[in-house]
Coordinates of C-alpha atoms in Angstrom, one line a residue:
X1 CA 98.8 85.7 86.2
X2 CA 96.3 83.1 85.2
X3 CA 96.8 81.5 81.8
X4 CA 94.2 79.0 80.6
X5 CA 94.1 76.9 77.5
X6 CA 91.1 77.7 75.3
X7 CA 89.6 74.8 73.4
X8 CA 88.3 75.6 69.9
X9 CA 85.0 74.2 68.7
X10 CA 84.1 74.1 65.0
X11 CA 80.3 74.4 64.5
X12 CA 78.5 73.4 61.4
X13 CA 76.1 76.1 60.0
X14 CA 74.1 77.1 57.0
X15 CA 74.3 80.4 55.2
X16 CA 71.8 83.2 55.0
X17 CA 71.3 85.2 51.9
X18 CA 70.4 88.5 53.6
X19 CA 73.7 89.5 55.3
X20 CA 74.9 92.2 52.9
X21 CA 76.4 95.2 54.7
X22 CA 75.1 98.6 53.7
X23 CA 76.9 101.9 53.5
X24 CA 77.0 102.1 57.3
X25 CA 77.3 98.5 58.5
X26 CA 74.9 95.6 58.8
X27 CA 71.6 96.2 60.6
X28 CA 68.5 94.0 61.3
X29 CA 65.8 93.8 63.9
X30 CA 67.3 92.5 67.1
X31 CA 64.7 89.6 67.0
X32 CA 66.5 88.3 63.8
X33 CA 69.8 88.0 65.6
X34 CA 68.1 86.4 68.6
X35 CA 65.8 84.0 66.8
X36 CA 67.8 82.8 63.7
X37 CA 70.2 80.0 64.5
X38 CA 73.9 81.2 64.3
X39 CA 72.8 84.4 62.6
X40 CA 75.3 86.6 64.5
X41 CA 78.0 83.9 64.4
X42 CA 77.7 83.5 60.7
X43 CA 78.2 87.3 60.1
X44 CA 81.1 87.6 62.6
X45 CA 82.8 84.6 61.0
X46 CA 82.4 86.2 57.6
X47 CA 84.0 89.4 58.9
X48 CA 86.9 87.6 60.4
X49 CA 87.4 85.4 57.4
X50 CA 87.5 88.5 55.2
X51 CA 90.8 89.3 56.8
X52 CA 93.7 87.5 55.1
X53 CA 94.9 84.6 57.2
X54 CA 98.4 86.0 57.4
X55 CA 97.2 89.3 58.7
X56 CA 94.7 87.7 61.1
X57 CA 97.0 85.4 63.0
X58 CA 98.1 87.2 66.2
X59 CA 96.8 90.6 65.1
X60 CA 95.1 93.2 67.3
X61 CA 91.5 94.3 66.9
X62 CA 89.2 96.7 68.7
X63 CA 85.7 96.0 69.9
X64 CA 83.1 98.4 71.2
X65 CA 79.3 98.9 71.3
X66 CA 76.8 101.7 71.9
X67 CA 75.3 99.7 74.8
X68 CA 72.1 98.7 73.2
X69 CA 70.2 95.6 74.0
X70 CA 72.0 92.4 72.9
X71 CA 75.4 94.1 72.9
X72 CA 76.7 92.2 75.9
X73 CA 75.7 88.8 74.4
X74 CA 77.2 89.8 71.0
X75 CA 80.4 91.1 72.6
X76 CA 80.9 87.7 74.3
X77 CA 80.4 86.0 71.0
X78 CA 82.9 88.3 69.2
X79 CA 85.5 87.6 71.9
X80 CA 85.0 83.8 71.7
X81 CA 85.2 83.8 67.9
X82 CA 88.1 86.1 67.8
X83 CA 90.1 83.8 70.0
X84 CA 89.1 80.8 67.9
X85 CA 90.1 82.5 64.7
X86 CA 93.7 83.4 65.7
X87 CA 93.3 87.0 66.8
X88 CA 96.1 87.7 69.3
X89 CA 94.7 90.7 71.2
X90 CA 91.3 92.4 71.6
X91 CA 91.1 95.9 73.0
X92 CA 87.6 96.5 74.4
X93 CA 86.0 99.5 76.1
X94 CA 85.0 99.1 79.7
X95 CA 81.6 97.5 80.0
X96 CA 81.8 97.0 76.3
X97 CA 81.2 100.7 75.6
X98 CA 83.1 102.7 72.9
X99 CA 81.7 105.4 70.6
X100 CA 82.3 104.9 66.9
X101 CA 84.8 107.9 66.9
X102 CA 86.6 106.3 69.9
X103 CA 87.0 103.0 68.1
X104 CA 88.5 104.7 65.1
X105 CA 90.8 106.7 67.4
X106 CA 92.0 103.5 69.2
X107 CA 92.5 101.6 65.9
X108 CA 94.8 104.3 64.6
X109 CA 96.6 104.8 67.9
X110 CA 97.6 101.2 68.5
X111 CA 97.8 100.3 64.7
X112 CA 95.2 97.6 65.0
X113 CA 94.1 95.5 62.0
X114 CA 90.6 96.7 62.4
X115 CA 87.6 96.9 64.7
X116 CA 84.1 95.6 65.2
X117 CA 81.4 98.1 66.4
X118 CA 78.1 96.7 67.7
X119 CA 75.6 99.4 66.8
X120 CA 72.6 100.2 64.7
X121 CA 73.5 103.9 64.8
X122 CA 70.4 106.0 65.3
X123 CA 68.0 103.1 65.0
X124 CA 65.9 102.3 68.1
X125 CA 67.1 99.7 70.7
X126 CA 65.6 97.2 73.0
X127 CA 64.2 93.7 72.3
X128 CA 61.8 95.2 69.8
X129 CA 64.4 97.5 68.3
X130 CA 67.4 97.0 66.0
X131 CA 70.9 95.6 66.3
X132 CA 73.9 96.0 64.0
X133 CA 77.5 95.3 63.3
X134 CA 80.1 97.6 61.7
X135 CA 83.6 96.5 60.6
X136 CA 86.2 99.2 60.5
X137 CA 89.6 98.6 58.8
X138 CA 93.2 99.4 59.7
X139 CA 92.9 103.2 58.8
X140 CA 90.1 103.4 61.4
X141 CA 87.4 104.0 58.8
X142 CA 84.4 101.9 57.6
X143 CA 85.2 98.9 55.4
X144 CA 85.4 99.9 51.7
X145 CA 83.2 98.3 49.1
X146 CA 85.7 95.6 48.2
X147 CA 85.8 94.4 51.8
X148 CA 82.0 94.5 52.4
X149 CA 81.5 92.7 49.1
X150 CA 83.9 90.0 50.3
X151 CA 82.1 89.7 53.6
X152 CA 78.8 89.2 51.8
X153 CA 80.2 86.6 49.4
X154 CA 81.6 84.6 52.3
X155 CA 78.3 84.9 54.2
X156 CA 76.5 83.3 51.3
X157 CA 78.7 80.2 51.3
X158 CA 79.7 79.7 54.9
X159 CA 79.5 76.2 56.2
X160 CA 81.1 76.4 59.6
X161 CA 82.4 78.8 62.2
X162 CA 85.1 78.6 64.9
X163 CA 84.4 79.5 68.5
X164 CA 85.8 79.1 72.1
X165 CA 82.5 78.7 73.9
X166 CA 84.0 78.3 77.4
X167 CA 86.0 81.6 77.2
X168 CA 84.6 84.2 79.7
X169 CA 85.9 87.8 80.3
X170 CA 85.0 90.5 82.8
X171 CA 84.1 93.6 80.8
X172 CA 83.8 95.8 83.9
X173 CA 87.5 95.3 85.0
X174 CA 90.0 97.6 83.4
X175 CA 93.2 95.7 82.6
X176 CA 94.7 92.7 80.9
X177 CA 93.0 89.2 80.9
X178 CA 95.2 86.6 79.4
X179 CA 94.2 83.2 78.0
X180 CA 96.9 81.0 76.5
X181 CA 98.0 82.9 73.3
X182 CA 95.0 85.2 73.5
X183 CA 94.9 88.6 75.3
X184 CA 91.9 90.8 76.1
X185 CA 92.6 94.3 77.3
X186 CA 89.8 96.3 78.8
X187 CA 90.4 100.0 78.5
X188 CA 88.8 103.2 79.8
X189 CA 86.2 104.1 77.2
X190 CA 87.0 107.8 77.1
X191 CA 90.7 108.2 77.9
X192 CA 92.4 107.6 74.5
X193 CA 89.8 109.7 72.6
X194 CA 90.1 112.5 75.2
X195 CA 93.8 112.6 74.8
X196 CA 93.5 113.0 71.1
X197 CA 91.0 115.9 71.5
X198 CA 93.5 117.6 73.8
X199 CA 95.9 117.8 70.9
X200 CA 93.3 119.3 68.6
X201 CA 91.5 122.0 70.6
X202 CA 92.4 124.9 73.0
X203 CA 90.7 123.5 76.0
X204 CA 91.4 126.6 78.1
X205 CA 89.5 128.7 75.6
X206 CA 86.5 126.4 75.7
X207 CA 86.6 126.1 79.5
X208 CA 86.6 129.9 79.7
X209 CA 83.5 130.0 77.6
X210 CA 81.7 127.3 79.6
X211 CA 82.5 128.5 83.1
X212 CA 82.7 131.7 85.1
X213 CA 80.3 134.6 85.6
X214 CA 79.6 135.2 81.9
X215 CA 79.5 131.5 80.9
X216 CA 77.7 130.3 77.9
X217 CA 74.9 128.0 79.2
X218 CA 74.7 124.8 77.3
X219 CA 72.4 121.8 77.2
X220 CA 73.7 118.5 75.8
X221 CA 71.5 115.5 75.3
X222 CA 73.3 112.2 75.0
X223 CA 69.9 110.5 74.3
X224 CA 70.8 107.6 76.6
X225 CA 73.4 106.3 74.1
X226 CA 77.1 105.7 74.4
X227 CA 77.9 109.4 74.5
X228 CA 76.8 109.9 78.1
X229 CA 80.2 109.0 79.7
X230 CA 82.0 111.1 77.1
X231 CA 79.8 114.2 77.7
X232 CA 80.2 113.9 81.4
X233 CA 84.0 113.4 81.4
X234 CA 84.9 115.9 78.6
X235 CA 82.3 118.7 78.7
X236 CA 81.6 118.7 82.4
X237 CA 84.7 117.3 84.2
X238 CA 87.4 118.5 81.8
X239 CA 85.8 121.7 80.3
X240 CA 83.9 123.0 83.3
X241 CA 80.3 122.9 82.1
X242 CA 77.9 122.5 85.1
X243 CA 76.8 118.9 85.7
X244 CA 73.2 119.8 85.0
X245 CA 74.2 120.9 81.4
X246 CA 74.2 117.2 80.4
X247 CA 71.0 115.2 80.3
X248 CA 70.1 111.6 79.4
X249 CA 73.7 110.5 80.0
X250 CA 73.1 107.0 81.3
X251 CA 73.5 104.5 78.5
X252 CA 70.3 102.4 78.4
X253 CA 69.7 99.2 76.4
X254 CA 66.5 100.7 74.9
X255 CA 67.7 104.4 74.9
X256 CA 64.8 105.1 77.2
X257 CA 62.3 104.0 74.7
X258 CA 63.3 106.7 72.3
X259 CA 64.9 106.8 68.9
X260 CA 68.6 107.9 69.6
X261 CA 68.4 110.1 66.5
X262 CA 69.6 113.8 66.8
X263 CA 67.1 115.6 64.8
X264 CA 64.1 117.9 65.4
X265 CA 61.7 115.0 65.5
X266 CA 63.4 112.7 68.0
X267 CA 65.4 115.2 70.0
X268 CA 62.2 117.1 70.8
X269 CA 63.0 117.2 74.5
X270 CA 66.2 119.2 73.8
X271 CA 64.3 121.5 71.3
X272 CA 61.6 122.3 73.9
X273 CA 64.3 123.0 76.6
X274 CA 66.2 125.3 74.2
X275 CA 63.0 127.2 73.3
X276 CA 62.8 128.4 76.9
X277 CA 65.7 130.8 76.1
X278 CA 67.8 129.8 79.2
X279 CA 70.5 128.1 77.2
X280 CA 72.6 129.6 74.4
X281 CA 73.9 126.4 72.9
X282 CA 72.4 122.9 72.6
X283 CA 73.5 119.7 71.0
X284 CA 72.3 116.1 70.8
X285 CA 74.1 112.9 69.7
X286 CA 73.0 109.6 68.2
X287 CA 73.5 106.2 69.9
X288 CA 77.1 105.6 68.8
X289 CA 78.3 109.2 68.9
X290 CA 79.1 109.9 65.2
X291 CA 76.1 112.2 64.5
X292 CA 75.1 115.4 66.1
X293 CA 72.6 118.3 66.0
X294 CA 73.2 122.0 66.9
X295 CA 70.6 124.3 68.3
X296 CA 70.9 128.0 69.3
X297 CA 69.0 130.0 71.9
X298 CA 65.2 129.8 71.6
X299 CA 65.5 126.6 69.6
X300 CA 67.3 128.1 66.6
X301 CA 68.0 125.1 64.4
X302 CA 71.3 124.8 62.4
X303 CA 70.8 122.7 59.3
X304 CA 73.6 120.1 59.1
X305 CA 74.7 121.3 55.7
X306 CA 75.0 124.8 57.1
X307 CA 76.9 123.5 60.1
X308 CA 79.4 121.9 57.8
X309 CA 79.9 125.1 55.8
X310 CA 80.2 127.2 58.9
X311 CA 82.8 124.9 60.4
X312 CA 84.7 125.0 57.1
X313 CA 84.7 128.8 57.1
X314 CA 86.0 129.0 60.7
X315 CA 88.6 126.3 60.9
X316 CA 91.2 128.8 61.9
X317 CA 89.6 129.0 65.3
X318 CA 90.9 125.4 66.0
X319 CA 94.6 125.1 66.7
X320 CA 94.8 121.7 64.9
X321 CA 94.0 123.4 61.6
X322 CA 96.2 126.4 62.2
X323 CA 99.0 124.0 62.5
X324 CA 98.1 121.4 59.8
X325 CA 96.5 123.8 57.2
X326 CA 93.4 122.9 55.1
X327 CA 93.9 120.8 52.0
X328 CA 90.4 120.3 50.8
X329 CA 86.7 119.5 51.7
X330 CA 84.5 116.6 51.0
X331 CA 80.7 116.3 51.0
X332 CA 78.3 113.5 50.0
X333 CA 76.5 114.3 46.7
X334 CA 73.1 115.0 48.3
X335 CA 74.6 117.4 50.9
X336 CA 73.9 121.0 50.2
X337 CA 76.5 122.9 48.1
X338 CA 76.9 125.5 50.9
X339 CA 80.5 124.3 51.6
X340 CA 81.4 124.7 47.9
X341 CA 81.0 128.5 48.4
X342 CA 83.4 128.4 51.3
X343 CA 85.9 126.2 49.4
X344 CA 85.9 128.7 46.5
X345 CA 86.6 131.6 48.8
X346 CA 89.4 129.6 50.5
X347 CA 90.7 128.3 47.2
X348 CA 90.7 124.6 48.1
X349 CA 89.0 121.8 46.2
X350 CA 85.7 120.1 47.1
X351 CA 85.2 116.4 46.5
X352 CA 81.7 115.2 45.9
X353 CA 81.3 111.6 46.9
X354 CA 78.6 108.9 47.2
X355 CA 77.0 108.6 50.7
X356 CA 79.2 106.7 53.0
X357 CA 82.2 107.8 55.2
X358 CA 84.4 105.1 53.5
X359 CA 84.7 107.4 50.5
X360 CA 86.0 110.3 52.6
X361 CA 88.5 108.0 54.4
X362 CA 90.2 107.3 51.1
X363 CA 90.5 111.0 50.3
X364 CA 91.9 111.8 53.8
X365 CA 94.4 108.9 53.7
X366 CA 95.8 110.4 50.4
X367 CA 96.1 113.8 52.0
X368 CA 93.5 115.5 49.8
X369 CA 90.8 116.2 52.4
X370 CA 90.8 117.9 55.8
X371 CA 87.1 118.2 56.5
X372 CA 84.1 116.1 55.4
X373 CA 80.4 116.0 56.0
X374 CA 77.0 114.6 55.1
X375 CA 73.5 116.0 55.3
X376 CA 72.5 113.3 57.7
X377 CA 74.1 115.1 60.7
X378 CA 77.6 113.7 60.2
X379 CA 80.8 115.8 60.2
X380 CA 84.4 115.0 60.8
X381 CA 88.0 115.7 59.9
X382 CA 91.3 113.9 59.2
X383 CA 92.0 113.5 62.9
X384 CA 90.0 110.2 62.5
X385 CA 88.4 108.2 59.7
X386 CA 84.9 108.5 61.1
X387 CA 82.3 111.2 61.5
X388 CA 82.6 112.5 65.0
X389 CA 79.7 114.3 66.8
X390 CA 81.6 115.5 69.9
X391 CA 84.5 116.8 67.8
X392 CA 81.9 118.9 65.8
X393 CA 80.4 120.2 69.0
X394 CA 83.9 121.2 70.3
X395 CA 84.6 123.0 67.0
X396 CA 81.4 124.9 67.4
X397 CA 82.3 125.9 70.9
X398 CA 85.8 126.9 69.7
X399 CA 84.2 129.2 67.1
X400 CA 81.8 130.7 69.6
X401 CA 84.6 131.4 72.0
X402 CA 86.7 133.1 69.3
X403 CA 83.9 135.0 67.5
X404 CA 82.0 136.0 70.6
X405 CA 78.7 135.7 68.9
X406 CA 75.5 133.7 69.5
X407 CA 74.8 130.6 67.4
X408 CA 72.1 132.6 65.4
X409 CA 74.3 135.6 64.9
X410 CA 77.1 133.3 63.6
X411 CA 74.7 131.6 61.1
X412 CA 73.3 134.9 59.8
X413 CA 76.7 136.4 59.4
X414 CA 77.7 133.3 57.4
X415 CA 74.6 133.6 55.1
X416 CA 75.3 137.3 54.6
X417 CA 78.8 136.5 53.4
X418 CA 78.2 133.4 51.4
X419 CA 74.4 133.3 50.7
X420 CA 71.8 131.0 52.1
X421 CA 71.2 127.5 50.8
X422 CA 67.6 126.5 51.6
X423 CA 67.6 122.8 51.9
X424 CA 65.4 119.8 53.0
X425 CA 65.0 116.1 52.6
X426 CA 61.9 114.0 52.3
X427 CA 62.0 110.3 53.2
X428 CA 59.5 107.7 52.0
X429 CA 60.4 104.7 54.1
X430 CA 59.3 101.1 53.8
X431 CA 58.5 101.1 50.1
X432 CA 58.1 97.8 48.3
X433 CA 61.6 97.4 46.7
X434 CA 60.2 96.6 43.2
X435 CA 58.0 99.7 43.2
X436 CA 60.9 101.9 44.4
X437 CA 63.2 100.4 41.7
X438 CA 60.7 101.1 38.9
X439 CA 60.0 104.7 40.1
X440 CA 63.8 105.4 39.9
X441 CA 64.1 103.5 36.6
X442 CA 61.4 105.6 34.9
X443 CA 62.7 108.8 36.4
X444 CA 66.1 108.1 35.0
X445 CA 64.7 107.4 31.6
X446 CA 62.7 110.7 31.7
X447 CA 65.4 113.0 32.9
X448 CA 68.2 111.6 30.7
X449 CA 66.3 112.2 27.5
X450 CA 68.0 114.9 25.5
X451 CA 64.9 117.0 25.3
X452 CA 64.6 117.1 29.1
X453 CA 67.4 119.6 29.4
X454 CA 65.2 122.1 27.5
X455 CA 62.4 121.7 29.9
X456 CA 61.0 124.6 32.0
X457 CA 58.7 124.1 35.0
X458 CA 56.3 126.8 36.0
X459 CA 55.1 126.6 39.6
X460 CA 53.1 129.6 40.7
X461 CA 55.3 132.7 40.0
X462 CA 58.4 130.5 39.8
X463 CA 60.0 129.3 36.6
X464 CA 62.7 126.7 36.7
X465 CA 64.8 126.0 33.6
X466 CA 66.6 122.6 33.6
X467 CA 70.3 123.1 33.0
X468 CA 71.8 119.6 33.6
X469 CA 70.7 116.1 34.6
X470 CA 72.5 112.9 35.4
X471 CA 72.7 109.6 37.3
X472 CA 75.6 110.4 39.8
X473 CA 78.7 108.4 39.2
X474 CA 81.9 108.7 41.3
X475 CA 85.4 108.1 40.2
X476 CA 87.7 107.9 43.2
X477 CA 90.6 110.2 42.5
X478 CA 92.9 108.1 44.6
X479 CA 92.5 104.6 43.2
X480 CA 90.2 105.1 40.1
X481 CA 87.4 103.0 41.5
X482 CA 84.1 103.8 39.8
X483 CA 80.8 103.8 41.8
X484 CA 77.7 104.1 39.7
X485 CA 74.0 104.8 40.2
X486 CA 74.3 106.9 43.3
X487 CA 71.3 109.1 42.8
X488 CA 69.5 111.1 40.1
X489 CA 70.2 114.8 39.9
X490 CA 68.3 117.7 38.2
X491 CA 70.2 121.0 38.3
X492 CA 68.4 124.2 37.3
X493 CA 69.8 127.4 35.8
X494 CA 69.3 129.4 39.1
X495 CA 71.5 126.9 41.1
X496 CA 68.5 125.0 42.5
X497 CA 68.7 121.2 42.7
X498 CA 66.4 118.2 43.0
X499 CA 67.9 114.8 43.9
X500 CA 66.3 111.4 44.1
X501 CA 68.1 108.6 45.9
X502 CA 67.3 105.1 47.1
X503 CA 68.6 103.9 50.4
X504 CA 68.7 100.3 51.4
X505 CA 70.5 100.8 54.7
X506 CA 67.3 99.8 56.5
X507 CA 65.8 96.3 56.4
X508 CA 62.1 96.8 55.9
X509 CA 61.5 97.7 52.3
X510 CA 63.4 100.5 50.6
X511 CA 63.6 104.2 51.4
X512 CA 63.3 106.8 48.6
X513 CA 64.8 110.1 49.5
X514 CA 64.0 113.4 47.8
X515 CA 66.3 116.4 48.3
X516 CA 65.6 120.0 47.4
X517 CA 68.0 122.9 47.5
X518 CA 67.7 126.5 46.5
X519 CA 70.3 129.2 46.7
X520 CA 69.6 132.8 47.8
X521 CA 72.3 135.5 47.8
X522 CA 70.1 138.4 48.9
X523 CA 70.3 138.9 52.7
X524 CA 66.9 140.4 52.8
X525 CA 65.5 137.0 51.7
X526 CA 67.3 134.9 54.3
X527 CA 64.6 134.7 56.9
X528 CA 62.0 132.7 55.0
X529 CA 60.7 129.3 56.0
X530 CA 62.6 126.6 54.0
X531 CA 59.3 124.8 53.1
X532 CA 57.9 128.0 51.6
X533 CA 61.1 128.5 49.5
X534 CA 61.4 124.9 48.5
X535 CA 57.7 124.2 47.9
X536 CA 57.9 124.7 44.1
X537 CA 60.9 122.4 43.8
X538 CA 59.1 119.8 45.9
X539 CA 56.0 120.1 43.7
X540 CA 58.2 119.4 40.6
X541 CA 59.8 116.4 42.3
X542 CA 56.4 114.9 43.2
X543 CA 55.1 115.5 39.7
X544 CA 58.1 113.8 38.1
X545 CA 58.3 110.8 40.4
X546 CA 54.5 110.3 40.8
X547 CA 55.5 108.8 44.1
X548 CA 52.1 109.4 45.8
X549 CA 50.2 108.0 42.9
X550 CA 52.4 104.9 42.6
X551 CA 52.6 104.1 46.3
X552 CA 49.3 105.3 47.7
X553 CA 51.2 107.5 50.1
X554 CA 49.9 110.9 51.1
X555 CA 53.2 112.3 52.2
X556 CA 56.7 111.4 53.3
X557 CA 57.5 109.4 56.5
X558 CA 60.1 111.9 57.7
X559 CA 61.0 115.5 56.7
X560 CA 64.3 117.0 57.7

């Protein structure tokens, strides 16, 4: 065994004022990390310094990436700085690859102090793309606000960082690499996570569905992100799906020049393949594996809010939930209220939180919540403290195996029982921050006037009566933490909703999101196009916000 002393170097630096983590980590154009002196080092030092010195010395941390461009360089920096800052042991996925759910899994399995995930989620990769850093804490979930605030405060005053510039590791070799008092352990990227899934699902049932003469033909698109090895190993090798069921399974630094974003716009290749009718089930994952999209035969699209509700209604198809029971559900405030109908039927509570998985993690740690989801294609359960795309796909396959229905039949049966929630989101990206701020400020002033709750809006033959308005505020039932200004809501007497929300998780300007939701109980009206049903609500939203007039835009950047 080779044991080498590792000299520590202290490097003087100057702070940057733009290193504030968002709800899902810290993201910037890759060029920023590459061109600004010590930019990555400053942020990594801020993350490490946010851990109390007594907890940091000799502790274990997990490191993984989605394989995007700059990940190898960044992993080397993280290793060198972790050693210099007293971390005792790093557990890293082979070749640096670990999905976000796998990082959460390993943190919890080995009781690590936390983990660093090098990803910009569904943002594009390559030299002209984006890079990001996420910090997950000891429960395996994203760092809560108190921690990210601390990281940001440190980043604004940092004067130096510690690094071991001569330390080198071999990411391709599974096993232990020891350096003086510092240990690096390279692990199989899939194994620990796969072992957890084996305890949750009936693999024999899923394997019977995916193999044999009457198999369900599936098509799974890993979008050239980190999920390729997981899809191959779990769905093909372990569960028997033919090798040609999985496409785009080689992780690429630029994701093949595509956005690794599992929606109808960017997973168009999967959509076209499903439209051919050959496959009965399709799914796509984002770059780091925490988001997913479900398609049925002929390209039938399952809205992520519907997916969450359908999973909730069928949890008994999964052995884990038959054993553990169901304690409650969580959804982000903008997510459709479809799951609320299921919760009422099952007599369990629903927790409505701000956007961000860290809020769900607190609920799950306290034993209040078993299943959570967001409208942005993220779903997960208390098996981890992260959203988990492959877990959600395995739940769907478990349900299809038990119910013996097609995806479309399952969705329509759900609508018949619980009603359909028509739903969409409009994104106005890259707005000038000041303009976006004043649009929201004036909107809030308008909708919180006492007289506004008496307003009625006539659009064509539709009449909408305002029932309630507010600026969403969340009081955490676990620790009493209050989170304010999380979006503006207008609720109508017929159960329809309009929501306005700013998002600053990007880095170029600000995104203003408009959500519209309308509930329809009558099964004879469940086959309409969402845009047709929601058109009147969207017209009201545009009239109130005046977003086109104020920004010069003719329409949204993205519609989902």
